[in-house]
XYZ file of C-alpha atoms in Angstrom:
787
model
C -93.210 -115.877 141.024
C -91.965 -116.421 137.474
C -92.333 -120.053 136.336
C -89.528 -122.073 134.705
C -90.665 -121.510 131.103
C -90.831 -117.742 131.530
C -87.410 -117.792 133.167
C -85.853 -119.652 130.263
C -87.539 -117.295 127.785
C -86.105 -114.294 129.641
C -82.617 -115.813 129.581
C -82.868 -116.491 125.869
C -83.969 -112.940 125.157
C -81.099 -111.555 127.219
C -78.611 -113.557 125.154
C -80.153 -112.803 121.758
C -81.029 -109.117 122.061
C -78.201 -106.733 123.091
C -80.589 -103.765 123.127
C -82.796 -105.557 125.659
C -79.754 -106.183 127.858
C -78.863 -102.501 127.729
C -82.429 -101.491 128.583
C -82.527 -103.902 131.519
C -79.194 -102.613 132.772
C -80.454 -99.036 132.486
C -83.628 -99.794 134.451
C -81.723 -101.462 137.261
C -79.177 -98.646 137.279
C -81.957 -96.072 137.566
C -83.234 -97.929 140.617
C -79.895 -97.925 142.404
C -79.535 -96.468 145.861
C -79.107 -92.686 146.060
C -79.156 -91.478 149.675
C -77.243 -88.265 149.222
C -74.995 -87.130 152.018
C -75.501 -90.211 154.196
C -73.648 -92.450 151.732
C -71.119 -90.501 149.648
C -70.514 -91.893 146.187
C -66.781 -91.293 146.551
C -66.491 -93.811 149.382
C -64.161 -96.679 148.466
C -62.052 -99.361 150.067
C -58.328 -99.475 149.334
C -55.718 -101.963 150.491
C -52.172 -103.049 149.726
C -51.279 -106.723 149.403
C -47.765 -107.950 150.196
C -46.257 -111.400 149.972
C -46.106 -113.323 153.243
C -42.545 -113.859 154.430
C -43.486 -116.265 157.238
C -46.018 -118.839 156.103
C -48.141 -121.000 158.401
C -49.511 -124.501 157.781
C -51.941 -124.351 154.885
C -50.313 -121.308 153.247
C -48.178 -121.474 150.096
C -44.702 -119.978 150.055
C -44.187 -117.146 147.547
C -47.865 -117.300 146.506
C -49.810 -116.171 149.611
C -50.242 -112.525 150.564
C -51.511 -110.688 153.606
C -54.641 -109.284 151.903
C -56.744 -111.239 149.443
C -59.033 -109.942 146.726
C -62.452 -111.309 147.698
C -65.086 -111.747 144.968
C -68.567 -113.326 144.937
C -69.277 -116.504 143.000
C -71.830 -116.750 140.156
C -71.511 -113.006 139.558
C -70.230 -111.160 136.515
C -67.338 -109.026 137.809
C -65.450 -106.381 135.813
C -61.789 -105.861 136.671
C -60.042 -102.603 135.753
C -56.277 -103.054 135.603
C -53.558 -100.411 135.461
C -50.094 -99.748 136.832
C -48.360 -96.847 138.539
C -44.737 -97.601 137.679
C -43.814 -100.116 134.928
C -45.649 -102.682 132.822
C -46.972 -105.663 134.788
C -49.295 -108.520 133.909
C -52.174 -109.487 136.221
C -52.523 -113.238 135.701
C -54.515 -115.936 137.526
C -54.263 -119.065 135.343
C -56.919 -121.096 137.182
C -59.452 -118.351 136.384
C -58.328 -118.010 132.780
C -57.323 -114.371 133.306
C -54.157 -112.665 132.033
C -54.170 -108.955 131.250
C -51.429 -106.343 131.043
C -51.203 -103.506 133.556
C -49.848 -100.456 131.706
C -49.114 -97.047 133.280
C -51.530 -94.374 132.070
C -53.965 -96.876 130.564
C -56.992 -98.825 131.830
C -57.523 -102.399 130.666
C -60.654 -104.311 131.599
C -61.564 -107.975 131.813
C -64.787 -109.743 132.840
C -64.710 -112.815 135.044
C -67.330 -115.173 136.507
C -66.201 -117.603 139.218
C -68.332 -120.735 139.380
C -67.314 -122.150 142.778
C -65.910 -120.939 146.113
C -62.211 -121.349 146.639
C -58.793 -119.691 146.651
C -57.059 -119.004 143.319
C -53.382 -118.088 143.027
C -51.484 -116.113 140.379
C -48.395 -113.970 139.844
C -47.179 -111.070 137.779
C -46.429 -112.526 134.326
C -44.388 -109.668 132.869
C -40.695 -109.106 133.533
C -41.026 -105.919 135.555
C -37.861 -105.613 137.595
C -35.861 -106.989 140.496
C -38.940 -107.958 142.534
C -40.770 -109.651 139.697
C -40.648 -113.034 141.465
C -42.266 -111.623 144.633
C -45.610 -110.286 143.353
C -48.246 -112.920 144.153
C -51.966 -112.512 143.442
C -54.586 -114.260 145.598
C -58.287 -114.239 144.702
C -60.707 -115.707 147.241
C -64.197 -116.589 145.957
C -67.051 -116.787 148.469
C -70.799 -117.176 148.139
C -72.802 -113.978 147.534
C -74.322 -114.205 151.034
C -70.898 -114.416 152.677
C -69.669 -111.617 150.449
C -72.481 -109.308 151.576
C -72.505 -110.162 155.272
C -68.750 -110.304 155.909
C -66.622 -108.602 153.287
C -68.821 -105.967 151.696
C -69.799 -104.511 155.069
C -66.115 -104.210 156.034
C -65.338 -102.292 152.887
C -68.419 -100.094 153.237
C -67.627 -99.283 156.869
C -64.049 -98.387 156.044
C -65.049 -96.214 153.084
C -67.815 -94.370 154.910
C -65.649 -93.750 157.966
C -62.899 -92.264 155.789
C -65.425 -90.110 153.927
C -66.901 -88.918 157.219
C -63.500 -87.851 158.496
C -62.840 -85.939 155.289
C -66.260 -84.336 154.993
C -66.819 -83.618 158.686
C -70.284 -85.261 158.801
C -71.102 -88.309 160.901
C -72.002 -91.322 158.773
C -74.272 -93.944 160.291
C -73.721 -96.649 157.701
C -76.517 -99.003 156.686
C -78.386 -101.859 158.342
C -79.354 -104.997 156.402
C -82.262 -107.120 157.681
C -84.526 -109.896 156.428
C -88.143 -109.945 157.578
C -89.437 -113.177 159.148
C -93.023 -112.010 159.668
C -95.320 -112.745 162.597
C -95.014 -116.012 164.480
C -96.568 -117.672 167.533
C -95.024 -119.734 170.321
C -95.961 -121.155 173.690
C -95.666 -118.527 176.405
C -92.791 -119.237 178.766
C -94.199 -117.063 181.542
C -97.707 -118.358 182.218
C -97.084 -121.782 180.704
C -100.428 -122.136 178.934
C -100.965 -119.111 176.709
C -99.767 -118.102 173.273
C -97.084 -115.520 172.588
C -97.383 -113.556 169.320
C -94.361 -111.651 168.003
C -92.914 -110.202 164.814
C -89.362 -111.200 163.939
C -86.570 -110.349 161.539
C -82.991 -111.512 161.010
C -80.288 -108.832 161.048
C -77.200 -109.354 158.900
C -75.731 -106.057 160.100
C -77.182 -103.340 162.323
C -75.875 -99.931 163.300
C -76.010 -98.941 166.953
C -78.245 -95.996 166.028
C -80.812 -98.208 164.309
C -80.845 -100.724 167.146
C -81.318 -97.925 169.681
C -84.381 -96.755 167.766
C -85.719 -100.302 167.436
C -85.159 -100.862 171.155
C -87.179 -97.729 171.890
C -90.059 -99.199 169.894
C -90.276 -102.486 171.788
C -87.826 -104.624 169.801
C -85.143 -106.792 171.364
C -82.478 -109.089 169.965
C -81.472 -112.679 170.658
C -78.229 -113.234 168.811
C -78.867 -111.953 165.282
C -82.626 -112.415 165.556
C -84.810 -109.399 166.472
C -88.349 -109.799 167.813
C -91.165 -107.516 168.991
C -94.112 -108.922 170.988
C -97.614 -107.977 169.850
C -99.067 -106.655 173.108
C -102.640 -106.710 171.815
C -102.579 -110.447 171.037
C -99.952 -112.082 173.227
C -101.112 -113.502 176.544
C -98.476 -111.963 178.850
C -97.912 -108.324 177.914
C -94.199 -107.516 177.728
C -93.488 -103.821 178.250
C -90.018 -102.471 177.578
C -88.612 -101.124 180.857
C -85.723 -98.765 181.453
C -84.105 -96.868 184.330
C -82.883 -93.279 184.254
C -79.560 -93.699 186.044
C -79.318 -89.954 186.711
C -82.330 -90.213 189.031
C -81.659 -93.660 190.482
C -81.645 -93.967 194.269
C -80.608 -97.404 195.605
C -83.086 -99.043 197.945
C -82.184 -100.403 201.349
C -81.997 -103.911 199.910
C -79.581 -102.720 197.219
C -77.397 -100.926 199.769
C -77.412 -104.010 201.972
C -76.265 -106.180 199.067
C -73.447 -103.768 198.217
C -72.308 -103.790 201.853
C -72.403 -107.564 201.865
C -70.066 -107.698 198.866
C -67.714 -105.183 200.474
C -67.591 -107.322 203.601
C -66.967 -110.403 201.511
C -64.090 -108.746 199.654
C -62.630 -107.480 202.952
C -62.925 -110.916 204.526
C -65.256 -109.782 207.327
C -68.523 -111.320 206.095
C -67.998 -114.623 207.919
C -67.155 -112.856 211.195
C -70.137 -110.549 210.895
C -72.492 -113.488 211.245
C -75.607 -111.611 210.231
C -77.184 -108.846 208.234
C -75.162 -105.614 208.667
C -78.366 -103.607 208.590
C -80.557 -105.900 210.662
C -82.047 -104.601 213.868
C -82.840 -106.204 217.199
C -86.157 -107.108 218.782
C -88.603 -109.758 217.695
C -86.140 -111.550 215.455
C -84.024 -112.474 218.478
C -87.076 -114.089 220.100
C -87.648 -116.425 217.130
C -87.710 -120.152 217.901
C -84.711 -122.322 216.978
C -84.148 -122.711 213.295
C -84.209 -126.530 213.392
C -87.930 -126.458 214.301
C -88.832 -124.549 211.146
C -86.434 -126.643 209.069
C -88.017 -129.870 210.257
C -91.479 -128.600 209.346
C -90.284 -127.498 205.907
C -88.859 -130.959 205.259
C -92.148 -132.599 206.240
C -94.170 -130.289 203.983
C -91.750 -130.873 201.095
C -92.110 -134.646 201.521
C -95.907 -134.483 201.331
C -95.762 -132.110 198.343
C -93.344 -134.471 196.591
C -95.822 -137.283 197.173
C -98.550 -135.116 195.627
C -96.352 -134.637 192.543
C -95.876 -138.405 192.285
C -99.633 -138.920 192.568
C -100.317 -136.499 189.721
C -97.664 -138.306 187.688
C -99.452 -141.588 188.252
C -102.708 -139.982 187.102
C -101.074 -138.771 183.863
C -101.265 -135.062 184.689
C -97.465 -134.870 184.998
C -94.641 -136.850 183.382
C -94.062 -140.143 185.132
C -90.332 -139.369 185.407
C -87.978 -136.442 185.060
C -89.960 -134.018 187.252
C -87.727 -131.509 189.087
C -87.630 -131.722 192.903
C -89.988 -129.443 194.797
C -88.904 -126.855 197.315
C -90.824 -125.152 200.112
C -89.481 -121.956 201.692
C -90.475 -119.678 204.543
C -90.980 -116.181 203.050
C -89.200 -113.274 204.765
C -91.288 -110.841 206.801
C -91.322 -108.277 204.016
C -92.947 -110.776 201.666
C -95.144 -112.428 204.293
C -97.143 -109.241 204.781
C -98.338 -109.495 201.172
C -99.553 -113.101 201.562
C -102.942 -114.193 202.963
C -103.242 -114.279 206.722
C -101.778 -117.367 208.343
C -99.519 -118.344 205.433
C -96.086 -119.306 206.765
C -94.632 -121.285 203.843
C -94.854 -121.134 200.055
C -93.606 -122.983 196.980
C -93.196 -122.020 193.314
C -92.783 -125.642 192.204
C -95.776 -125.461 189.839
C -93.886 -123.232 187.396
C -90.933 -125.645 187.080
C -93.236 -128.666 186.874
C -95.373 -127.075 184.141
C -92.250 -126.235 182.126
C -90.955 -129.811 182.533
C -94.293 -131.189 181.356
C -94.263 -129.007 178.221
C -90.686 -129.972 177.479
C -91.466 -133.673 177.856
C -94.467 -133.415 175.516
C -92.501 -131.495 172.853
C -89.567 -133.928 172.926
C -89.334 -136.538 170.126
C -91.509 -139.449 171.055
C -93.036 -137.507 173.930
C -96.658 -137.004 174.773
C -97.099 -139.932 177.112
C -99.250 -141.967 174.748
C -102.350 -141.319 172.708
C -104.525 -140.820 175.778
C -102.250 -138.328 177.520
C -103.790 -134.975 178.379
C -102.294 -131.623 177.432
C -99.922 -130.149 180.065
C -101.676 -128.027 182.675
C -100.822 -124.335 182.986
C -98.955 -123.354 186.138
C -102.040 -121.911 187.871
C -104.180 -125.021 187.285
C -101.299 -127.280 188.238
C -100.813 -125.368 191.512
C -104.497 -125.823 192.339
C -104.293 -129.565 191.587
C -101.179 -129.951 193.736
C -102.769 -128.039 196.619
C -105.866 -130.250 196.530
C -103.797 -133.449 196.360
C -101.542 -132.175 199.177
C -104.556 -131.636 201.447
C -105.849 -135.129 200.715
C -102.501 -136.771 201.453
C -101.855 -134.668 204.555
C -105.295 -135.505 205.995
C -104.897 -139.220 205.294
C -101.230 -139.861 206.120
C -100.152 -137.065 208.503
C -103.176 -135.567 210.235
C -100.936 -134.290 213.045
C -99.070 -132.074 210.613
C -101.826 -129.483 210.735
C -100.847 -127.788 207.444
C -103.317 -126.868 204.696
C -102.409 -125.808 201.157
C -104.012 -123.280 198.804
C -103.118 -121.985 195.337
C -102.696 -118.356 194.275
C -101.343 -117.198 190.883
C -99.356 -120.382 190.341
C -97.869 -120.465 193.846
C -98.761 -122.999 196.565
C -99.206 -121.397 199.996
C -99.207 -123.349 203.271
C -100.900 -122.274 206.506
C -100.951 -123.772 210.010
C -98.509 -126.278 211.430
C -95.843 -125.948 214.092
C -94.569 -122.692 212.618
C -97.929 -120.994 213.109
C -98.359 -122.436 216.606
C -94.908 -121.152 217.573
C -95.670 -117.695 216.354
C -94.162 -118.052 212.940
C -90.650 -119.446 212.942
C -88.359 -117.272 210.964
C -84.827 -117.888 209.729
C -81.868 -116.205 211.318
C -81.125 -112.715 209.959
C -78.257 -113.812 207.733
C -80.181 -116.795 206.324
C -83.271 -114.649 205.794
C -81.217 -112.195 203.769
C -79.680 -115.016 201.710
C -83.084 -116.583 200.996
C -84.533 -113.258 199.889
C -81.644 -112.572 197.543
C -81.744 -116.133 196.156
C -85.431 -115.708 195.355
C -84.636 -112.464 193.549
C -81.945 -114.301 191.602
C -84.512 -116.918 190.589
C -86.697 -114.115 189.240
C -83.869 -112.936 187.010
C -83.173 -116.503 185.903
C -86.794 -116.998 184.760
C -86.575 -113.805 182.670
C -83.344 -115.009 181.085
C -84.920 -118.427 180.401
C -87.779 -116.779 178.482
C -85.421 -114.625 176.407
C -83.468 -117.732 175.418
C -86.716 -119.378 174.292
C -87.380 -116.488 171.848
C -84.720 -117.847 169.479
C -87.103 -120.376 167.879
C -85.764 -122.469 164.996
C -84.012 -119.290 163.789
C -80.823 -120.721 165.390
C -80.490 -123.277 162.611
C -80.897 -120.623 159.914
C -78.279 -118.423 161.571
C -75.832 -121.306 161.843
C -76.262 -122.052 158.135
C -75.703 -118.397 157.263
C -72.598 -118.082 159.408
C -69.449 -118.325 157.257
C -67.463 -121.527 157.572
C -64.359 -119.669 158.595
C -66.187 -118.478 161.722
C -67.687 -121.882 162.549
C -64.391 -123.716 162.142
C -61.977 -121.390 163.847
C -58.627 -123.171 164.307
C -57.669 -124.126 167.828
C -54.368 -122.289 167.437
C -56.207 -118.997 166.880
C -58.311 -119.516 170.023
C -55.237 -120.216 172.123
C -53.459 -117.191 170.699
C -56.507 -115.048 171.456
C -56.699 -116.210 175.088
C -52.953 -116.105 175.836
C -52.756 -112.314 176.520
C -55.674 -112.570 178.948
C -53.970 -115.412 180.833
C -50.746 -113.414 181.076
C -52.654 -110.400 182.356
C -54.349 -112.501 185.040
C -51.028 -113.924 186.188
C -49.578 -110.446 186.514
C -52.544 -109.295 188.557
C -52.292 -112.302 190.849
C -48.614 -111.562 191.473
C -49.434 -107.987 192.557
C -52.464 -108.926 194.595
C -50.578 -109.519 197.817
C -50.167 -105.776 198.279
C -53.836 -104.947 197.816
C -54.707 -105.374 201.491
C -58.018 -107.215 200.847
C -58.941 -110.824 201.323
C -60.412 -111.033 197.788
C -59.828 -109.002 194.644
C -62.664 -108.362 192.182
C -61.969 -106.982 188.719
C -64.534 -106.122 186.037
C -63.427 -106.083 182.390
C -65.354 -105.014 179.311
C -64.324 -107.073 176.272
C -65.883 -107.168 172.774
C -68.298 -110.009 172.098
C -66.268 -113.053 171.093
C -66.033 -116.752 171.845
C -63.811 -117.464 174.851
C -63.564 -121.021 176.099
C -63.448 -119.981 179.755
C -66.720 -118.077 179.346
C -68.351 -121.031 177.623
C -67.326 -123.394 180.441
C -68.866 -121.019 182.988
C -72.035 -120.761 180.887
C -72.443 -124.552 180.837
C -71.869 -124.711 184.579
C -74.509 -122.027 185.166
C -77.141 -123.522 182.856
C -76.767 -126.990 184.338
C -76.637 -125.824 187.945
C -79.321 -123.108 187.859
C -81.679 -124.130 185.043
C -81.188 -127.902 184.934
C -80.306 -127.951 181.231
C -78.967 -131.062 179.575
C -75.174 -130.630 179.122
C -75.373 -132.443 175.770
C -77.565 -129.648 174.397
C -75.199 -126.858 175.496
C -72.947 -126.888 172.441
C -70.488 -124.156 171.452
C -72.543 -123.509 168.306
C -75.703 -122.772 170.334
C -73.730 -120.629 172.748
C -72.292 -118.612 169.847
C -75.720 -118.159 168.279
C -77.269 -117.009 171.557
C -74.637 -114.871 173.300
C -71.683 -114.305 170.950
C -73.097 -113.607 167.486
C -74.262 -110.033 167.104
C -75.362 -107.902 164.142
C -74.200 -104.659 165.788
C -71.425 -102.823 163.956
C -68.823 -101.790 166.560
C -67.936 -98.107 166.749
C -64.565 -97.307 168.359
C -64.268 -94.373 170.766
C -62.578 -91.176 169.587
C -58.964 -90.612 170.632
C -58.928 -88.731 173.949
C -56.193 -86.365 172.747
C -58.406 -84.975 169.971
C -61.909 -84.608 171.398
C -63.094 -82.123 168.813
C -60.864 -82.715 165.825
C -60.878 -85.122 162.932
C -59.934 -88.004 165.201
C -63.243 -87.694 166.987
C -65.198 -88.481 163.838
C -64.675 -92.226 164.336
C -66.876 -92.105 167.404
C -69.169 -89.351 166.185
C -71.360 -91.901 164.435
C -72.778 -92.865 167.800
C -72.625 -89.624 169.757
C -70.240 -86.990 170.995
C -67.437 -88.317 173.148
C -68.501 -91.879 173.730
C -67.599 -94.406 176.414
C -64.050 -95.666 176.707
C -64.976 -99.035 175.171
C -66.893 -97.559 172.228
C -70.282 -98.852 171.096
C -71.408 -102.344 170.176
C -71.827 -105.730 171.885
C -69.640 -106.606 174.857
C -69.102 -109.213 177.555
C -68.606 -107.704 181.013
C -66.368 -110.187 182.812
C -66.125 -110.474 186.607
C -62.792 -111.888 187.810
C -62.547 -112.912 191.469
C -58.993 -113.672 192.601
C -57.979 -114.374 189.003
C -60.949 -116.693 188.344
C -63.855 -115.913 186.024
C -67.022 -116.034 188.157
C -69.631 -114.082 186.162
C -70.283 -112.636 182.705
C -72.817 -109.985 181.717
C -73.724 -109.809 178.028
C -74.600 -106.193 177.207
C -75.081 -103.846 174.264
C -73.641 -100.336 174.550
C -75.795 -97.976 172.493
C -75.875 -94.189 172.016
C -78.382 -93.623 174.833
C -78.267 -96.745 176.977
C -76.660 -99.919 178.153
C -79.007 -102.806 177.321
C -78.628 -105.859 179.550
C -79.097 -109.041 177.522
C -78.026 -111.945 179.752
C -76.073 -112.624 182.935
C -74.580 -115.941 184.005
C -72.439 -116.730 187.027
C -70.781 -119.424 189.090
C -73.456 -121.265 191.130
C -70.956 -121.515 194.003
C -71.570 -117.790 194.645
C -75.362 -118.090 194.865
C -75.317 -116.870 198.463
C -73.899 -113.519 197.327
C -76.704 -112.858 194.806
C -74.375 -112.247 191.847
C -77.294 -111.588 189.477
C -78.555 -108.582 191.409
C -75.034 -107.436 192.167
C -74.235 -107.529 188.441
C -77.264 -105.313 187.731
C -76.038 -102.788 190.306
C -72.564 -102.802 188.751
C -74.053 -102.239 185.295
C -76.034 -99.288 186.645
C -72.806 -97.916 188.083
C -71.099 -98.392 184.718
C -73.769 -96.290 183.008
C -73.276 -93.536 185.576
C -69.525 -93.498 184.913
C -69.943 -93.627 181.122
C -72.294 -90.635 181.207
C -69.298 -88.474 182.150
C -67.853 -89.064 178.657
C -71.160 -89.412 176.788
C -73.941 -87.433 178.544
C -76.601 -88.940 176.269
C -75.796 -92.437 177.575
C -77.893 -92.191 180.729
C -80.313 -95.153 180.678
C -80.181 -98.784 181.739
C -82.544 -101.135 179.867
C -83.676 -104.224 181.794
C -85.457 -106.007 178.931
C -89.187 -106.657 179.308
C -91.492 -106.178 182.306
C -94.622 -108.325 182.768
C -96.843 -106.997 185.507
C -98.849 -110.230 185.841
C -95.694 -112.328 186.368
C -94.431 -112.365 189.985
C -90.951 -113.221 188.738
C -90.748 -109.779 187.115
C -91.464 -107.796 190.272
C -87.770 -107.222 191.010
C -87.366 -104.987 187.937
C -89.699 -102.372 189.403
C -87.410 -102.120 192.450
C -84.889 -100.152 190.375
C -86.697 -96.831 190.691
C -87.661 -94.625 189.012
C -88.427 -97.059 186.196
C -90.271 -96.191 182.987
C -92.413 -98.373 180.728
C -92.868 -97.918 176.990
C -96.486 -97.151 176.136
C -97.525 -99.570 173.364
C -100.055 -97.127 171.889
C -98.248 -93.769 171.798
C -94.666 -95.088 172.011
C -93.895 -92.710 174.904
C -92.126 -93.431 178.176
C -94.389 -93.487 181.254
C -93.241 -93.554 184.885
C -94.052 -96.842 186.644
C -95.804 -95.332 189.662
C -98.808 -96.306 191.773
C -101.273 -95.145 189.110
C -99.626 -97.227 186.394
C -99.538 -100.278 188.668
C -103.235 -99.904 189.494
C -104.089 -99.684 185.801
C -102.033 -102.802 185.037
C -103.774 -104.620 187.883
C -107.130 -103.842 186.268
C -106.238 -104.747 182.669
C -103.160 -106.437 181.135
C -103.052 -104.160 178.062
C -103.040 -100.460 178.933
C -102.359 -97.314 176.909
C -100.145 -95.993 179.683
C -99.699 -92.487 178.295
C -103.485 -91.920 178.350
C -103.826 -92.573 182.101
C -104.944 -89.550 184.166
C -101.934 -87.911 185.793
C -99.421 -90.117 183.968
C -95.809 -88.942 184.171
C -94.873 -89.027 180.471
C -91.405 -88.546 178.973
C -90.693 -88.075 175.235
C -89.207 -90.814 173.106
C -86.105 -89.479 171.352
C -86.429 -92.085 168.606
C -89.754 -90.496 167.558
C -91.120 -93.892 166.465
C -94.373 -92.652 164.954
C -96.355 -95.188 162.903
C -96.183 -94.557 159.189
C -99.313 -92.949 157.661
C -101.564 -95.315 155.727
C -101.542 -95.206 151.961
C -104.462 -93.863 150.001
C -105.488 -97.363 148.968
C -105.474 -98.639 152.534
C -102.882 -100.448 154.595
C -99.926 -99.074 156.444
C -96.723 -97.767 155.053
C -97.557 -94.650 153.048
C -97.450 -94.628 149.258
C -94.474 -92.321 148.719
C -92.560 -93.673 151.695
C -93.109 -97.234 150.547
C -91.870 -96.424 147.033
C -88.637 -95.080 148.544
C -88.053 -98.198 150.675
C -84.636 -99.706 149.970
C -84.383 -103.375 149.015
C -81.238 -105.440 148.650
C -81.564 -107.287 145.342
C -79.072 -108.633 142.819
C -76.311 -107.802 145.319
C -77.127 -104.090 145.203
C -79.653 -101.691 146.795
C -82.708 -100.692 144.765
C -85.801 -98.669 145.546
C -89.071 -100.530 145.681
C -90.979 -98.027 143.564
C -88.427 -98.176 140.738
C -88.293 -101.965 140.855
C -92.081 -102.289 140.778
C -92.450 -99.845 137.888
C -89.656 -101.478 135.879
C -91.931 -104.348 134.865
C -89.366 -106.979 135.849
C -91.760 -108.587 138.348
C -94.997 -110.369 137.645
C -98.066 -108.654 139.068
C -98.744 -111.400 141.621
C -95.177 -111.373 142.936
C -95.143 -107.561 143.113
C -98.464 -107.438 144.989
C -97.366 -110.107 147.481
C -94.080 -108.362 148.234
C -95.750 -104.959 148.543
C -98.258 -106.348 151.055
C -95.426 -107.840 153.070
C -93.508 -104.566 152.982
C -96.555 -102.663 154.233
C -97.021 -105.067 157.124
C -93.330 -104.888 158.043
C -93.154 -101.098 157.879
C -96.280 -100.785 160.029
C -94.485 -102.739 162.771
C -91.069 -101.094 162.414
C -92.292 -97.511 161.939
C -90.126 -94.670 160.695
C -86.930 -96.608 161.342
C -87.780 -98.680 158.254
C -86.643 -95.795 156.046
C -83.082 -96.342 157.313
C -83.053 -100.131 156.982
C -82.061 -102.116 153.908
C -84.679 -104.822 153.330
C -83.259 -108.095 151.980
C -85.583 -109.191 149.180
C -86.655 -112.858 149.094
C -84.362 -115.131 147.116
C -85.454 -115.816 143.546
C -87.625 -112.710 143.362
C -85.975 -111.520 140.148
C -84.963 -114.587 138.104
C -82.349 -113.005 135.841
C -79.593 -115.601 135.348
């Protein structure tokens, strides 16, 4: 980077030599963005500003208008002033600006605003009857806020208008900032290291995110990350479902029937599984026998946890309670012979131990050992359980063993009685609750991907979004409350015991959703309520870089009105494209929310939270089935939108097994970037090795990747990125796009700074692939020290 003395010398030369200033301006101008048809030069943003007749608290009568002129601070701005009727005078005294606006003539003035704020002015020329009602409002914001909030609005409006005039679909531009590779503790196995590449997205088109998603990327708020499958411990394969070929399993059909019975009011009278048969299950021993044995085993296992805590292998306090369950028959056949009970407590205990060690002041003292991974902890608990059971309760007759982090129990009264099993209805509820826990673990890991990036995002978020007035929130929620009241009034004629309504609303902060989120996190994940702040909730589930694309008007499917939705595909779903919250209203009460992204070719499920009071109805799995149904209905308007993305699939993690139940699923091959059917051959290969080039397997069912995410060819001098392609890479610098090749050749950068940035660009483009050519790369701050 340029040191302070060189910076001051450059500033002095700029002030003293006008020819040098002109040459510098010419070089930067030559490097400006020129993308041809994708970004027409004629695109512009126009607006009319009128005086406010009804002012609110904080607004100034006769001086505030409905549309402000927004300008960046610490930037030299040229204003061109003219008039279309009579002579006016554009005057803002606090900025030191007063210039006449004359019909048929252009006047110009240069202004630099030193601080953020709102500056008021008026027309200062007697121009007619309305002379006293022509206010001028200039709002100054920081350059970052100007780029991320105002400039993108103007660009979107201008490009959309140009697209409708020219008849070509404009995709807009995406602005990102590379964060590089980073490591974190794996949240799946508990003891390994996760390696990923991350970048922050200021704005992102739905097309670009679709292509990034098809290359293994995924977002958490505004932060995008891609796991390195060759280095990370638990390989995370992107998984998707072709809804056109989906056939619901018997378990899925049973869950849908259960919800129908619940809504009809017949579930309680049914008393059991609608699809359960007769036979051996009716000969099962009474349920209280199995329940008593489970309580005894849980008590001994809890004592084993306390013993490990006394030995320093677990935190002395704060450990979550253990739970032992009797697996259903379908699961029991996959367990070792004689196993009648199992527990997954080692995973929760390992996570609690890591959290306690990472907390301020944690670690348990200088002599405390590092937290054990889940598999080692399960083995230690099984050994301690056997010791305690043999010493304190020899009549129990239960022995414990560890397998892949789970603790299995064999023997005891259940085995002697032939294997006590729960009643059909309870067995179904237990199975569905376990499947819900699998989804919850996946959601927990995705929330952990945010890293300290949350703090950076909160600092970058404009103050007007962080400090939204309470009146605006109430006004935003009032129409929804009125709509719910109207629906409740008409519900008596529906003929059902319960009414369920699903709404798709754009991603926004709603207090009722936040309250449900806190209730879910505390009840299902045991989070500390003090840590569940609105700011963290916004950063995780509300903030999104996706630029919404409205659907085309239905009355003009092929005309100019359809161009608004043409940027994301012909037709388009009724809600358009972007980030949404799928709300589930039961009898006028919000009971679940699914956070999803609607993209040109898929619906990507990001997170799902629900009321813990409905745990017996498996709302997590039911929400996934409803989202699959939504994709099937949306495909009628947008045939390309035919896939449902379930996030990541980890074959070595038992909690991920439920994702493969939505068949036929496809995994993204990390080597060839092709979609491969998750069949028996793929499962066998993943059993043998965690990292597999799936498309190279014999007999693999391979489907093409429409994003064509081929790696960029290496440059002649080595490294990824390609020489010519790298020179054409677009950077965002000095509040304007420039090409890297032109900037490097301009001589404005020192050799060391240019080499360091070029190496970083090569590394980033090698990870992103061809999509990098359509992304605007935010250059590091202070790269070009021209004051």
